[in-house]
PDB file of C-alpha atoms in Angstrom:
ATOM      1  CA  UNK K   1      32.228  -1.801 -21.876  1.00 85.00           C
ATOM      2  CA  UNK K   2      30.502  -5.111 -21.162  1.00 85.00           C
ATOM      3  CA  UNK K   3      29.262  -6.511 -17.825  1.00 82.00           C
ATOM      4  CA  UNK K   4      30.803  -3.828 -15.641  1.00 83.00           C
ATOM      5  CA  UNK K   5      30.277  -2.220 -12.244  1.00 79.00           C
ATOM      6  CA  UNK K   6      31.404   1.313 -11.451  1.00 75.00           C
ATOM      7  CA  UNK K   7      33.993  -0.048  -9.006  1.00 73.00           C
ATOM      8  CA  UNK K   8      35.544  -2.079 -11.827  1.00 78.00           C
ATOM      9  CA  UNK K   9      36.073   0.911 -14.082  1.00 83.00           C
ATOM     10  CA  UNK K  10      39.387   2.683 -14.348  1.00 86.00           C
ATOM     11  CA  UNK K  11      39.781   5.965 -12.494  1.00 86.00           C
ATOM     12  CA  UNK K  12      39.565   7.795 -15.826  1.00 90.00           C
ATOM     13  CA  UNK K  13      36.314   6.048 -16.835  1.00 90.00           C
ATOM     14  CA  UNK K  14      34.732   6.743 -13.453  1.00 88.00           C
ATOM     15  CA  UNK K  15      35.632  10.404 -13.887  1.00 91.00           C
ATOM     16  CA  UNK K  16      33.918  10.440 -17.299  1.00 93.00           C
ATOM     17  CA  UNK K  17      30.845   8.673 -15.870  1.00 92.00           C
ATOM     18  CA  UNK K  18      30.498  11.161 -13.023  1.00 93.00           C
ATOM     19  CA  UNK K  19      31.049  14.120 -15.370  1.00 95.00           C
ATOM     20  CA  UNK K  20      28.159  12.837 -17.514  1.00 95.00           C
ATOM     21  CA  UNK K  21      25.960  12.709 -14.396  1.00 96.00           C
ATOM     22  CA  UNK K  22      26.923  16.262 -13.462  1.00 96.00           C
ATOM     23  CA  UNK K  23      26.117  17.411 -17.002  1.00 97.00           C
ATOM     24  CA  UNK K  24      22.602  15.975 -16.679  1.00 97.00           C
ATOM     25  CA  UNK K  25      22.258  17.547 -13.234  1.00 97.00           C
ATOM     26  CA  UNK K  26      23.177  20.950 -14.659  1.00 97.00           C
ATOM     27  CA  UNK K  27      20.403  20.667 -17.235  1.00 97.00           C
ATOM     28  CA  UNK K  28      17.876  19.749 -14.505  1.00 98.00           C
ATOM     29  CA  UNK K  29      19.103  22.664 -12.405  1.00 98.00           C
ATOM     30  CA  UNK K  30      18.776  25.022 -15.368  1.00 97.00           C
ATOM     31  CA  UNK K  31      15.137  24.083 -15.959  1.00 97.00           C
ATOM     32  CA  UNK K  32      14.300  24.282 -12.246  1.00 98.00           C
ATOM     33  CA  UNK K  33      15.997  27.597 -11.528  1.00 97.00           C
ATOM     34  CA  UNK K  34      14.539  29.276 -14.610  1.00 97.00           C
ATOM     35  CA  UNK K  35      11.022  28.184 -13.615  1.00 97.00           C
ATOM     36  CA  UNK K  36      11.183  28.582  -9.822  1.00 97.00           C
ATOM     37  CA  UNK K  37      10.835  24.828  -9.219  1.00 98.00           C
ATOM     38  CA  UNK K  38      11.733  23.539  -5.757  1.00 98.00           C
ATOM     39  CA  UNK K  39      14.346  20.757  -5.979  1.00 98.00           C
ATOM     40  CA  UNK K  40      17.334  19.266  -4.182  1.00 98.00           C
ATOM     41  CA  UNK K  41      19.766  16.382  -4.509  1.00 97.00           C
ATOM     42  CA  UNK K  42      18.821  13.608  -2.099  1.00 94.00           C
ATOM     43  CA  UNK K  43      19.964  10.310  -0.650  1.00 91.00           C
ATOM     44  CA  UNK K  44      23.511   9.264  -1.646  1.00 90.00           C
ATOM     45  CA  UNK K  45      24.076  12.410  -3.700  1.00 94.00           C
ATOM     46  CA  UNK K  46      23.263  14.512  -0.627  1.00 96.00           C
ATOM     47  CA  UNK K  47      25.797  12.504   1.380  1.00 95.00           C
ATOM     48  CA  UNK K  48      28.294  13.005  -1.434  1.00 95.00           C
ATOM     49  CA  UNK K  49      27.737  16.755  -1.334  1.00 96.00           C
ATOM     50  CA  UNK K  50      28.426  16.898   2.418  1.00 96.00           C
ATOM     51  CA  UNK K  51      31.103  14.215   2.792  1.00 95.00           C
ATOM     52  CA  UNK K  52      32.927  14.295  -0.552  1.00 94.00           C
ATOM     53  CA  UNK K  53      31.962  17.670  -2.050  1.00 94.00           C
ATOM     54  CA  UNK K  54      30.735  15.713  -5.065  1.00 93.00           C
ATOM     55  CA  UNK K  55      29.756  12.204  -6.170  1.00 91.00           C
ATOM     56  CA  UNK K  56      30.459   9.367  -3.755  1.00 88.00           C
ATOM     57  CA  UNK K  57      33.460   7.726  -5.490  1.00 86.00           C
ATOM     58  CA  UNK K  58      31.870   4.259  -5.662  1.00 82.00           C
ATOM     59  CA  UNK K  59      28.314   5.460  -6.371  1.00 81.00           C
ATOM     60  CA  UNK K  60      26.826   5.345  -9.879  1.00 80.00           C
ATOM     61  CA  UNK K  61      23.852   7.681  -9.681  1.00 85.00           C
ATOM     62  CA  UNK K  62      22.497  11.037  -8.535  1.00 92.00           C
ATOM     63  CA  UNK K  63      18.963  11.397  -7.195  1.00 94.00           C
ATOM     64  CA  UNK K  64      16.997  14.624  -7.541  1.00 97.00           C
ATOM     65  CA  UNK K  65      13.847  15.140  -5.434  1.00 97.00           C
ATOM     66  CA  UNK K  66      10.913  17.513  -5.957  1.00 97.00           C
ATOM     67  CA  UNK K  67       7.605  18.028  -4.137  1.00 97.00           C
ATOM     68  CA  UNK K  68       4.790  16.622  -6.275  1.00 96.00           C
ATOM     69  CA  UNK K  69       3.443  20.013  -7.483  1.00 97.00           C
ATOM     70  CA  UNK K  70       6.938  21.068  -8.607  1.00 98.00           C
ATOM     71  CA  UNK K  71       7.607  17.633 -10.106  1.00 97.00           C
ATOM     72  CA  UNK K  72       4.433  17.871 -12.217  1.00 97.00           C
ATOM     73  CA  UNK K  73       5.408  21.320 -13.451  1.00 97.00           C
ATOM     74  CA  UNK K  74       8.939  20.138 -14.243  1.00 98.00           C
ATOM     75  CA  UNK K  75       7.631  17.268 -16.383  1.00 97.00           C
ATOM     76  CA  UNK K  76       5.251  19.521 -18.317  1.00 96.00           C
ATOM     77  CA  UNK K  77       7.916  22.167 -18.903  1.00 97.00           C
ATOM     78  CA  UNK K  78      10.423  19.595 -20.152  1.00 96.00           C
ATOM     79  CA  UNK K  79       7.886  18.259 -22.658  1.00 92.00           C
ATOM     80  CA  UNK K  80       7.748  21.720 -24.268  1.00 92.00           C
ATOM     81  CA  UNK K  81      11.453  22.572 -23.911  1.00 93.00           C
ATOM     82  CA  UNK K  82      14.381  21.774 -26.191  1.00 94.00           C
ATOM     83  CA  UNK K  83      16.775  19.925 -23.868  1.00 96.00           C
ATOM     84  CA  UNK K  84      19.731  19.727 -26.248  1.00 95.00           C
ATOM     85  CA  UNK K  85      21.919  16.718 -25.453  1.00 95.00           C
ATOM     86  CA  UNK K  86      19.383  15.443 -22.917  1.00 97.00           C
ATOM     87  CA  UNK K  87      15.915  13.881 -22.946  1.00 96.00           C
ATOM     88  CA  UNK K  88      13.232  13.129 -20.378  1.00 96.00           C
ATOM     89  CA  UNK K  89      11.930   9.552 -20.108  1.00 94.00           C
ATOM     90  CA  UNK K  90       8.375   9.334 -18.781  1.00 92.00           C
ATOM     91  CA  UNK K  91       6.181   6.330 -17.854  1.00 86.00           C
ATOM     92  CA  UNK K  92       3.420   7.125 -20.327  1.00 81.00           C
ATOM     93  CA  UNK K  93       5.372   8.354 -23.334  1.00 84.00           C
ATOM     94  CA  UNK K  94       8.670   6.433 -23.484  1.00 86.00           C
ATOM     95  CA  UNK K  95       8.414   2.941 -25.065  1.00 80.00           C
ATOM     96  CA  UNK K  96       9.637   0.105 -22.828  1.00 76.00           C
ATOM     97  CA  UNK K  97      10.250   2.409 -19.858  1.00 81.00           C
ATOM     98  CA  UNK K  98       9.404   0.453 -16.691  1.00 76.00           C
ATOM     99  CA  UNK K  99       9.490   2.860 -13.732  1.00 82.00           C
ATOM    100  CA  UNK K 100       6.724   5.169 -12.505  1.00 86.00           C
ATOM    101  CA  UNK K 101       8.844   8.306 -12.104  1.00 92.00           C
ATOM    102  CA  UNK K 102      10.849  10.242 -14.691  1.00 95.00           C
ATOM    103  CA  UNK K 103      14.517  10.154 -15.595  1.00 96.00           C
ATOM    104  CA  UNK K 104      16.668  12.536 -17.582  1.00 97.00           C
ATOM    105  CA  UNK K 105      19.033  10.807 -20.009  1.00 96.00           C
ATOM    106  CA  UNK K 106      22.211  11.840 -21.726  1.00 96.00           C
ATOM    107  CA  UNK K 107      21.417  11.299 -25.436  1.00 95.00           C
ATOM    108  CA  UNK K 108      25.057  10.677 -26.351  1.00 94.00           C
ATOM    109  CA  UNK K 109      25.567   7.558 -24.238  1.00 96.00           C
ATOM    110  CA  UNK K 110      24.254   4.022 -23.846  1.00 95.00           C
ATOM    111  CA  UNK K 111      23.411   2.314 -20.562  1.00 92.00           C
ATOM    112  CA  UNK K 112      21.833  -1.144 -20.792  1.00 89.00           C
ATOM    113  CA  UNK K 113      21.157  -3.165 -17.659  1.00 84.00           C
ATOM    114  CA  UNK K 114      19.599  -6.427 -18.840  1.00 78.00           C
ATOM    115  CA  UNK K 115      19.035  -8.309 -22.086  1.00 70.00           C
ATOM    116  CA  UNK K 116      15.422  -8.812 -20.921  1.00 71.00           C
ATOM    117  CA  UNK K 117      14.714  -5.087 -21.320  1.00 78.00           C
ATOM    118  CA  UNK K 118      13.220  -3.689 -24.517  1.00 78.00           C
ATOM    119  CA  UNK K 119      14.230  -0.169 -23.457  1.00 84.00           C
ATOM    120  CA  UNK K 120      17.707   1.235 -24.125  1.00 89.00           C
ATOM    121  CA  UNK K 121      18.723   4.220 -21.985  1.00 91.00           C
ATOM    122  CA  UNK K 122      21.585   6.627 -21.724  1.00 93.00           C
ATOM    123  CA  UNK K 123      23.400   7.556 -18.526  1.00 94.00           C
ATOM    124  CA  UNK K 124      20.650   9.067 -16.397  1.00 95.00           C
ATOM    125  CA  UNK K 125      19.497  10.804 -13.227  1.00 96.00           C
ATOM    126  CA  UNK K 126      16.385   9.695 -11.318  1.00 94.00           C
ATOM    127  CA  UNK K 127      13.901  12.460 -10.487  1.00 96.00           C
ATOM    128  CA  UNK K 128      11.650  11.500  -7.567  1.00 94.00           C
ATOM    129  CA  UNK K 129       8.351  13.111  -6.595  1.00 95.00           C
ATOM    130  CA  UNK K 130       7.707  13.757  -2.904  1.00 94.00           C
ATOM    131  CA  UNK K 131       4.111  13.155  -1.836  1.00 91.00           C
ATOM    132  CA  UNK K 132       2.008  13.938   1.191  1.00 89.00           C
ATOM    133  CA  UNK K 133       1.713  11.492   4.091  1.00 84.00           C
ATOM    134  CA  UNK K 134      -0.952  12.691   6.499  1.00 72.00           C
ATOM    135  CA  UNK K 135      -2.965   9.573   7.289  1.00 62.00           C
ATOM    136  CA  UNK K 136      -2.577   6.356   9.266  1.00 60.00           C
ATOM    137  CA  UNK K 137      -2.932   4.257   6.098  1.00 67.00           C
ATOM    138  CA  UNK K 138       0.545   5.097   4.832  1.00 73.00           C
ATOM    139  CA  UNK K 139       1.723   1.502   5.247  1.00 76.00           C
ATOM    140  CA  UNK K 140      -1.083   0.033   3.144  1.00 74.00           C
ATOM    141  CA  UNK K 141      -0.541   2.741   0.525  1.00 75.00           C
ATOM    142  CA  UNK K 142       3.162   1.938   0.396  1.00 75.00           C
ATOM    143  CA  UNK K 143       2.564  -1.797  -0.029  1.00 76.00           C
ATOM    144  CA  UNK K 144      -0.054  -1.207  -2.730  1.00 73.00           C
ATOM    145  CA  UNK K 145       2.285   1.063  -4.635  1.00 74.00           C
ATOM    146  CA  UNK K 146       5.151  -1.430  -4.386  1.00 75.00           C
ATOM    147  CA  UNK K 147       2.935  -4.270  -5.664  1.00 77.00           C
ATOM    148  CA  UNK K 148       1.825  -2.369  -8.769  1.00 71.00           C
ATOM    149  CA  UNK K 149       5.359  -1.172  -9.493  1.00 74.00           C
ATOM    150  CA  UNK K 150       6.615  -4.750  -9.519  1.00 72.00           C
ATOM    151  CA  UNK K 151       3.793  -5.941 -11.766  1.00 72.00           C
ATOM    152  CA  UNK K 152       4.385  -3.018 -14.128  1.00 69.00           C
ATOM    153  CA  UNK K 153       8.109  -3.718 -14.302  1.00 67.00           C
ATOM    154  CA  UNK K 154       7.516  -7.409 -14.964  1.00 64.00           C
ATOM    155  CA  UNK K 155       5.192  -6.636 -17.865  1.00 61.00           C
ATOM    156  CA  UNK K 156       7.852  -4.535 -19.584  1.00 62.00           C
ATOM    157  CA  UNK K 157      10.462  -7.302 -19.750  1.00 62.00           C
ATOM    158  CA  UNK K 158      11.096  -9.548 -22.731  1.00 60.00           C
ATOM    159  CA  UNK K 159      11.944 -13.242 -22.447  1.00 60.00           C
ATOM    160  CA  UNK K 160      13.095 -15.299 -25.408  1.00 61.00           C
ATOM    161  CA  UNK K 161      11.859 -18.822 -26.130  1.00 60.00           C
ATOM    162  CA  UNK K 162      15.139 -20.220 -24.816  1.00 64.00           C
ATOM    163  CA  UNK K 163      14.692 -18.300 -21.540  1.00 64.00           C
ATOM    164  CA  UNK K 164      11.183 -19.689 -21.114  1.00 63.00           C
ATOM    165  CA  UNK K 165      12.248 -23.222 -22.023  1.00 62.00           C
ATOM    166  CA  UNK K 166      14.988 -22.994 -19.411  1.00 67.00           C
ATOM    167  CA  UNK K 167      12.341 -22.209 -16.768  1.00 66.00           C
ATOM    168  CA  UNK K 168      10.264 -25.239 -17.812  1.00 69.00           C
ATOM    169  CA  UNK K 169      13.288 -27.536 -17.572  1.00 69.00           C
ATOM    170  CA  UNK K 170      13.938 -26.214 -14.055  1.00 69.00           C
ATOM    171  CA  UNK K 171      10.320 -26.872 -13.082  1.00 71.00           C
ATOM    172  CA  UNK K 172       9.518 -23.198 -12.502  1.00 70.00           C
ATOM    173  CA  UNK K 173       6.058 -23.446 -14.025  1.00 72.00           C
ATOM    174  CA  UNK K 174       4.526 -20.651 -11.920  1.00 70.00           C
ATOM    175  CA  UNK K 175       7.191 -18.189 -13.003  1.00 64.00           C
ATOM    176  CA  UNK K 176       6.844 -19.341 -16.614  1.00 63.00           C
ATOM    177  CA  UNK K 177       3.074 -18.764 -16.449  1.00 73.00           C
ATOM    178  CA  UNK K 178       3.608 -15.302 -14.948  1.00 67.00           C
ATOM    179  CA  UNK K 179       5.960 -14.300 -17.761  1.00 68.00           C
ATOM    180  CA  UNK K 180       3.541 -15.558 -20.409  1.00 71.00           C
ATOM    181  CA  UNK K 181       0.613 -13.719 -18.820  1.00 70.00           C
ATOM    182  CA  UNK K 182       2.454 -10.422 -18.400  1.00 69.00           C
ATOM    183  CA  UNK K 183       3.828 -10.502 -21.951  1.00 70.00           C
ATOM    184  CA  UNK K 184       0.396 -11.224 -23.469  1.00 70.00           C
ATOM    185  CA  UNK K 185      -1.293  -8.530 -21.380  1.00 74.00           C
ATOM    186  CA  UNK K 186       1.601  -6.064 -21.486  1.00 72.00           C
ATOM    187  CA  UNK K 187      -0.228  -2.849 -22.378  1.00 76.00           C
ATOM    188  CA  UNK K 188      -3.308  -3.301 -20.142  1.00 81.00           C
ATOM    189  CA  UNK K 189      -1.107  -4.219 -17.180  1.00 78.00           C
ATOM    190  CA  UNK K 190       1.098  -1.167 -17.676  1.00 78.00           C
ATOM    191  CA  UNK K 191      -1.880   1.150 -18.007  1.00 81.00           C
ATOM    192  CA  UNK K 192      -3.658  -0.187 -14.910  1.00 82.00           C
ATOM    193  CA  UNK K 193      -0.448  -0.285 -12.857  1.00 82.00           C
ATOM    194  CA  UNK K 194       0.486   3.306 -13.626  1.00 83.00           C
ATOM    195  CA  UNK K 195      -3.004   4.519 -12.799  1.00 84.00           C
ATOM    196  CA  UNK K 196      -3.007   2.665  -9.465  1.00 84.00           C
ATOM    197  CA  UNK K 197       0.456   3.937  -8.573  1.00 84.00           C
ATOM    198  CA  UNK K 198      -0.607   7.507  -9.331  1.00 85.00           C
ATOM    199  CA  UNK K 199      -3.824   7.109  -7.337  1.00 85.00           C
ATOM    200  CA  UNK K 200      -1.898   5.719  -4.360  1.00 83.00           C
ATOM    201  CA  UNK K 201       0.919   8.264  -4.313  1.00 86.00           C
ATOM    202  CA  UNK K 202      -1.359  11.264  -4.848  1.00 87.00           C
ATOM    203  CA  UNK K 203      -3.908  10.273  -2.211  1.00 85.00           C
ATOM    204  CA  UNK K 204      -2.675  12.854   0.302  1.00 86.00           C
ATOM    205  CA  UNK K 205      -1.828  16.224  -1.306  1.00 90.00           C
ATOM    206  CA  UNK K 206       1.654  17.441  -0.507  1.00 92.00           C
ATOM    207  CA  UNK K 207       0.411  20.978   0.130  1.00 91.00           C
ATOM    208  CA  UNK K 208      -1.936  19.848   2.937  1.00 89.00           C
ATOM    209  CA  UNK K 209       0.418  17.453   4.728  1.00 88.00           C
ATOM    210  CA  UNK K 210       2.654  17.942   7.737  1.00 89.00           C
ATOM    211  CA  UNK K 211       4.708  14.876   6.771  1.00 89.00           C
ATOM    212  CA  UNK K 212       5.871  13.760   3.353  1.00 90.00           C
ATOM    213  CA  UNK K 213       6.580  10.411   1.761  1.00 87.00           C
ATOM    214  CA  UNK K 214       9.130   9.114  -0.764  1.00 87.00           C
ATOM    215  CA  UNK K 215       7.137   6.264  -2.315  1.00 82.00           C
ATOM    216  CA  UNK K 216       9.646   5.548  -5.069  1.00 77.00           C
ATOM    217  CA  UNK K 217      12.696   4.779  -2.902  1.00 73.00           C
ATOM    218  CA  UNK K 218      11.437   1.619  -1.228  1.00 67.00           C
ATOM    219  CA  UNK K 219      14.960   0.248  -0.735  1.00 62.00           C
ATOM    220  CA  UNK K 220      15.198   2.291   2.492  1.00 65.00           C
ATOM    221  CA  UNK K 221      11.993   0.906   3.996  1.00 66.00           C
ATOM    222  CA  UNK K 222       8.729   2.509   5.009  1.00 69.00           C
ATOM    223  CA  UNK K 223       9.810   4.091   8.306  1.00 75.00           C
ATOM    224  CA  UNK K 224      12.743   5.911   6.713  1.00 81.00           C
ATOM    225  CA  UNK K 225      10.692   7.148   3.777  1.00 84.00           C
ATOM    226  CA  UNK K 226       8.355   9.302   5.917  1.00 87.00           C
ATOM    227  CA  UNK K 227       9.818  12.573   7.195  1.00 90.00           C
ATOM    228  CA  UNK K 228       8.559  15.926   8.503  1.00 93.00           C
ATOM    229  CA  UNK K 229       7.956  18.202   5.529  1.00 93.00           C
ATOM    230  CA  UNK K 230       9.778  21.072   7.220  1.00 95.00           C
ATOM    231  CA  UNK K 231      13.096  19.194   6.780  1.00 96.00           C
ATOM    232  CA  UNK K 232      13.016  19.682   3.019  1.00 96.00           C
ATOM    233  CA  UNK K 233      11.012  22.883   2.504  1.00 95.00           C
ATOM    234  CA  UNK K 234      14.126  25.065   2.628  1.00 97.00           C
ATOM    235  CA  UNK K 235      17.376  24.387   0.814  1.00 97.00           C
ATOM    236  CA  UNK K 236      20.972  25.622   0.922  1.00 98.00           C
ATOM    237  CA  UNK K 237      23.627  25.705  -1.787  1.00 98.00           C
ATOM    238  CA  UNK K 238      26.765  23.557  -1.341  1.00 97.00           C
ATOM    239  CA  UNK K 239      29.702  22.591  -3.604  1.00 97.00           C
ATOM    240  CA  UNK K 240      29.299  19.441  -5.715  1.00 96.00           C
ATOM    241  CA  UNK K 241      32.105  18.528  -8.112  1.00 94.00           C
ATOM    242  CA  UNK K 242      32.515  21.668 -10.254  1.00 92.00           C
ATOM    243  CA  UNK K 243      29.051  23.125  -9.555  1.00 96.00           C
ATOM    244  CA  UNK K 244      26.854  24.236  -6.651  1.00 97.00           C
ATOM    245  CA  UNK K 245      23.714  22.224  -5.799  1.00 97.00           C
ATOM    246  CA  UNK K 246      20.756  22.530  -3.477  1.00 98.00           C
ATOM    247  CA  UNK K 247      20.388  20.199  -0.483  1.00 98.00           C
ATOM    248  CA  UNK K 248      17.805  20.354   2.363  1.00 97.00           C
ATOM    249  CA  UNK K 249      18.563  23.006   4.978  1.00 97.00           C
ATOM    250  CA  UNK K 250      17.968  20.309   7.607  1.00 97.00           C
ATOM    251  CA  UNK K 251      20.172  17.819   5.768  1.00 97.00           C
ATOM    252  CA  UNK K 252      21.621  16.469   9.014  1.00 97.00           C
ATOM    253  CA  UNK K 253      18.184  15.437  10.337  1.00 96.00           C
ATOM    254  CA  UNK K 254      17.195  14.114   6.898  1.00 95.00           C
ATOM    255  CA  UNK K 255      20.340  12.024   6.360  1.00 95.00           C
ATOM    256  CA  UNK K 256      20.526  10.781   9.964  1.00 95.00           C
ATOM    257  CA  UNK K 257      16.913   9.603   9.735  1.00 93.00           C
ATOM    258  CA  UNK K 258      17.706   7.514   6.644  1.00 90.00           C
ATOM    259  CA  UNK K 259      21.301   6.379   7.194  1.00 90.00           C
ATOM    260  CA  UNK K 260      22.279   6.971  10.804  1.00 91.00           C
ATOM    261  CA  UNK K 261      25.984   7.922  10.879  1.00 92.00           C
ATOM    262  CA  UNK K 262      26.206   9.169   7.292  1.00 91.00           C
ATOM    263  CA  UNK K 263      29.630  10.833   7.730  1.00 93.00           C
ATOM    264  CA  UNK K 264      31.488   7.556   8.260  1.00 91.00           C
ATOM    265  CA  UNK K 265      32.105   5.738   4.945  1.00 86.00           C
ATOM    266  CA  UNK K 266      31.138   2.039   5.007  1.00 81.00           C
ATOM    267  CA  UNK K 267      33.808  -0.688   4.841  1.00 79.00           C
ATOM    268  CA  UNK K 268      34.807  -1.825   1.361  1.00 73.00           C
ATOM    269  CA  UNK K 269      32.580  -4.914   1.441  1.00 69.00           C
ATOM    270  CA  UNK K 270      29.515  -2.783   2.327  1.00 64.00           C
ATOM    271  CA  UNK K 271      29.890  -0.099  -0.293  1.00 64.00           C
ATOM    272  CA  UNK K 272      26.757   0.018  -2.405  1.00 60.00           C
ATOM    273  CA  UNK K 273      27.824  -0.828  -5.954  1.00 61.00           C
ATOM    274  CA  UNK K 274      24.839  -3.005  -6.798  1.00 62.00           C
ATOM    275  CA  UNK K 275      24.219  -2.116 -10.445  1.00 69.00           C
ATOM    276  CA  UNK K 276      25.784  -4.444 -12.996  1.00 78.00           C
ATOM    277  CA  UNK K 277      25.703  -2.764 -16.415  1.00 85.00           C
ATOM    278  CA  UNK K 278      25.431  -5.169 -19.346  1.00 88.00           C
ATOM    279  CA  UNK K 279      26.685  -2.580 -21.800  1.00 91.00           C
ATOM    280  CA  UNK K 280      27.993   0.976 -21.419  1.00 93.00           C
ATOM    281  CA  UNK K 281      29.140   3.474 -24.043  1.00 93.00           C
ATOM    282  CA  UNK K 282      30.117   7.053 -23.200  1.00 94.00           C
ATOM    283  CA  UNK K 283      30.002   8.445 -26.734  1.00 93.00           C
ATOM    284  CA  UNK K 284      26.889   7.245 -28.599  1.00 94.00           C
ATOM    285  CA  UNK K 285      23.421   5.713 -28.263  1.00 94.00           C
ATOM    286  CA  UNK K 286      23.137   2.198 -29.681  1.00 94.00           C
ATOM    287  CA  UNK K 287      19.993   0.254 -30.506  1.00 92.00           C
ATOM    288  CA  UNK K 288      19.044  -2.884 -28.601  1.00 89.00           C
ATOM    289  CA  UNK K 289      19.904  -5.003 -31.662  1.00 91.00           C
ATOM    290  CA  UNK K 290      23.376  -3.454 -31.892  1.00 93.00           C
ATOM    291  CA  UNK K 291      23.983  -4.056 -28.175  1.00 92.00           C
ATOM    292  CA  UNK K 292      22.876  -7.695 -28.317  1.00 89.00           C
ATOM    293  CA  UNK K 293      25.158  -8.261 -31.310  1.00 91.00           C
ATOM    294  CA  UNK K 294      28.118  -6.795 -29.414  1.00 91.00           C
ATOM    295  CA  UNK K 295      27.308  -8.845 -26.297  1.00 89.00           C
ATOM    296  CA  UNK K 296      27.249 -12.054 -28.332  1.00 86.00           C
ATOM    297  CA  UNK K 297      30.774 -11.512 -29.686  1.00 80.00           C
TER     298      UNK K 297
END
C-alpha cells in the first residue's frame, strides 16, 4: 500500500495491522514476564484497553512503558535472546534508526514513513523508559532532551540533490545549510546527541524519585509528562483484543492527568490519525531501493 493512513485502510487491512501489533506485544510480554520486568501499556493503548477492550479503532500504534531499570534489563536481555519473527531496534546498534528509545519490529512486514529516511522498519511497538523527576530543573532537562532529539533525527535523514536544489530555488538557504551540515557531520552529531539525551534523562534515578517523567512522549507537553510514581508502580491485568495486558492500577488518575475525559471518544475530525505511511507491506520486508522503485511507478 502506498501513501496510506490507518483510517483509509479497509476494515480487513486494519484488522491485520492491529493483529500484527498484538503479535509484537505478545513477544514483549513474554520477555518481560519470564524475566520479572515491570511493564504496562500506556497512553492510547491504555485508553483502548479500558474503553475498547483492545486497540483504538483509528489508532496505529501501541506504546509499552517500563521504569528505566527494567527498560535497561529488557534491552540487554533482548540482545541475547532469539526473538523469532521479531527484532529490537536500538539507537546505538541499528543503522539509520533516529529515535533515542527502542522499538520492537515485526520482521515480516515493511513500514516506511518518508523517502528521506535511510532506515526501513517493520510494523512496530514503541518501548518507552520512565525516568525519575525529583528536582526543580525538570523543565530545562525536558527542553535540552527535546533539542538533542531533534538534532539527532535531522542528522539521520537523507536529502537528494533535487531536494536541496528545490530549497535553494525557494530561498531557504538556512535550511539548506542545516541539511548540508547535518549530513556531513552525521555520525558525530548522532553520537553526541545520544549521549546528551542519556545524560539528561538519567539525571534523577528512578529508584530515588517520588515523581517520574516520560521524556520521550513530548507531544503531551511537560506538565502532563510528570506524574506521581505511585500511579504506575502497581499494575492490573485487563482484556486487550485476544490477550490480557498490564495497565497501571491507578489508570484513571494516570489517564485523566494526560487526557482529561478519556472515556468519551473525540469527534471524527479530532481523531488522531497523524501518521501517513509512504509504503506498507504486511507480508515481507523490502529494502529502501525496492520501496523507492515501487513508489516511482
